[in-house]
């Protein structure tokens, strides 16, 4: 194939690292890409782990040192799927080395770090993209299109939730996400719904919030009797005001029994409403007022070829995309940006803006007052 | 029939007045009541309107003056379905006349008024009941039972919504609900979800909120070009802390296109979750964690005879109650209380406590700060 | 009130008898009726049972003999909610006495009986109405309206189901429904979906079917070890051809675990589709093709005042009717017919036509061949 | 990687050809496969089309002649995604050349052809697999497991549907599927639900059916005024008896407006029920009777890592597989069979048995009688 290669260096091979590898492998088969991704180099905690993962995920080479990866001249793009604490050092090193960066969310452990990273990206003038993959759903593009075309009128309300239950077991062991700099449920899951809110509605200006740590300690490892104190939020509830005046609520929880992927929203406009949940992410519910007396109601729209880029995956409607397909669309957006075909979204600046909302929310909760969200 | 009569005097014959009349007529046929309701006297704005309504609704007599009704020795119970501004004077007069009172929600236009009414009821030692009829749903009783029996563990989160669209048309005319003392969406609809939150979870301690008047003026009457300024909230978003430490959000809106009766909640516990919407009020969704590997999920429970008092209406499951049936259950609760068989709930004190939450929420929104809810 | 009375004589006081009493009591409060129903006389198996039921349900008088009721000059209408075997003798006696008849479904135990009854009704020129109450749902009227107005094009397919689980327990005792003349699931429940199919689509011309008796014996009474052989169908599956050429399937079962009221259908037209289940009977799903690129899908329409006679019960949309309300609408239709305001539907002739389909289906199943449905 | 290669020769590059290519590309990244698929050779109608498709789909080589592909010594497996009429000649040639065959459904245009192919496969002792990919859903494996473990008791009823609307437009042009040997809706879509019925319930013994051609002619090509007569079924309704005595219905339609992928079933057992639709194929609804008084209902189970091989794609529950992932699972099953690790299912013999049901159904419809399904 005549496309120039894009040699990917991936740091990290866990859940999201593997998703990256699958997506890079798939993207060129689904889309007509301007560059051909090549799985060049995988770095992980040590050489042994890295070698095994490289073999499993199909990378040409492996390394036990991410610094080596960043410096490798045969790496065109640095993809970061490492633990959150590594996001900043790896990204800064990559940008310093003049390389574009594809980083998993949340961008950083703190707003300061995220701001630094956004500034470094701006200074380096390199493409950056942060993995808020749920934004890449064709049905979310449809929601944005419906809003843009004034089909639900002026937006007036937003309710956003991201609830899961993967920490609902009080004996789920202490992990990096429970460290103070790990962030808690609002950073881990809340950042998804905040990015969605920003994508669909716009800047968030101010926030009031309440949070709680329900399980105040966790075993140091699975089955251990020794426990470690947890101080990050398990659950967060916030009310917010967008810069446009739209009001809303946002919630995040990783201890909601029964919810596996309730990344959900309802958007109210003056002439209609939208309703969505990632639990059924190939569907969007739309209501438009005053069109059809006696036959009105929410319409359940199923994703299909008329909702790009669904048709690149499957030519027939109703067949459904899967989670891994969203990552493929994200990789396509990244590669288009790298080829100069379209701007990257969400980039480091956008992710820092998300972080500013998280930061404001956490302060609002701890200080029990409305907090103005810092502009990035 | 040998039951002693309960001679009802009803003030008001609109939507809720008619619902009262239907419910009093039905209750004795569905339930084995200790008292037999008799539709004795109907009062409305003037004698002509009252006479027509009395004829239509099956009352023996009519009056153009509610004071006459309150004073009538043949009236055993004063039922108030008049505009909100009349709730206080009618109720106080009835209590002063030594009569029990059945009053539509919201109890009063202001917290001060509601508190006065609650104190008057306490002083008079008369039964009072306020028409938060959605609490009377057998499925809500089931939710309460599930919580009480620890089936979902310790409650840790609450999300409550009451959204409708009956004011979504910007040209819906100005009405008493748009008067500053009318209260707005949070008082009109929010009071339902606040009463639900208190019934299922308990006292609300503090609240932060944001509200907005989207349609800032409305025609003085349908089709008029003259418009009147609206200052009450169309939409309210709040975050709250219950006295028990449970966190939650509450929203109210009467301008959410497509929502006709989204009185909805999700309750999170440490071991399970509940989900409900009045849009399908014969159903309750229940999740219980860790019971059944690979077969877990939300169970949709349909109302049936095992959920009292459903079986009094229909002996077979799945046949469904209607809105008017909830009012019949409310009347049954009222009559049981009048006969001394059980305490009345929600009484004036409870309704004043609901009002205290509304009042705190409105202040929190206008003052942009957390407000502690006043104890009643 | 100035309306002439309609003095009701009711035979039977079980589930459906009580539903009749409630409906007669409610109808005049909900609707502006041409006649005022009076609960005049209740007949049951013996005088003691009848007296207790009359007291409970609000009838003026009681009798242990339905013949007395039929002959009573103070009875204007004979309502039959007695066991199926009594439908024919009571109805024929009532018609012979020159009285209109309101009879529960199924009309009779056999097609011959049903035909006799339909002929007697025609000869007597009296109003008859059979209690297929699910037809009275405002949402079913909407479905009919949508079809009539060509909104889904020419109808081409029908799938109908009536499944419940009230006989799913193999130890549920033998009852009259298990007698050969009782009819089985297809007669008991299938008659509902057959009546729906006829109401919405039209005459059924031919049928092929398979049926099975899953629980081949049942205890003679609850808890008994002695068992009685059951020969009627527990479950019936049929394919059918309507007179118009529309094809479809119909199923009935009283042993489908989890189904409490799955009276459900999907109707396919050349331009759209309808989907309904009695499990959520305040909703109708509608799809119309080619109207709205990228925004198409099934619309869930909630019952509201624009779907008569919903508004007679509740002026606001989304509040929902209950099962007992459907019976109230049926009684209203009956009284309108008695007052000459509109034809009664479904009358004995229509119910006999339903029975002809049941009869054809049972023969088709036992003879393993297509059977032409007899014309009534 | 040390795995031996599996050099794939693919015939056809349309919708399903592309799905094959994607699946072969993905399978080795998702699963730890015994063989490494290599996209060796693509054959299509002519050399130009083939070359373009090979480039696009990532095949090493291209050919305008499938015979060349079958004969190519560097092709280890022949995959057939060509028009239905080619299934038989390609498959027979491949088997004759001693090669395993992976063929899209339906296996052949007629039962005779399918039987020939099954016999050839048996004679050749080569692995064959037919692309009824919906069987590969982890949630379908769960349904099978639930049945096998007696969790819903003895199966007693089955309702199966496959309805779409891709031929609902009367001006959709005439295509090979409208040729008499193309088969119609029952062959095209019905074969999916028949394969599902056989997989979950077992052999089908007899069938009665009715079918119709609603759109009796179609344009010779899009927009043409010349039309060609269609004789195949647009819609099929059948009742059937399984060899085990279970009764059921099956329907197929490609003209049901609004249905994009209603491959749906309800399975009734003596102790529980299952409900599924491909429209939400990451969910299975399960009801089990008598376990939990007052809390019973259908439980909606979301696909997760406890439902293999979901976890190979995504380690977290609720994230959802997509349509293309089902094809990846199918390819994994094929490769396991080629490596001798497990039998291939559904193979040519199974697909011929599906065809026998289709054939019996079409005859039953045209001859208006019950037809016994031929044993393969």
Coordinates of N, CA and C in Angstrom, one line a residue, chain A residues 162 170 212 279 308 356:
Chain A
X162 N -22.3 9.7 35.0 CA -21.5 8.5 34.7 C -21.4 7.7 35.9
X170 N -16.9 -3.4 48.7 CA -16.0 -2.7 49.7 C -14.7 -3.3 49.8
X212 N -18.6 12.1 48.5 CA -18.5 11.3 49.7 C -17.6 10.1 49.4
X279 N -25.3 2.7 27.9 CA -25.8 1.3 28.1 C -26.4 0.8 26.8
X308 N -22.6 9.0 10.0 CA -21.2 8.7 9.8 C -20.4 8.7 11.1
X356 N -10.2 21.3 34.5 CA -10.5 22.5 35.3 C -11.9 22.4 35.9

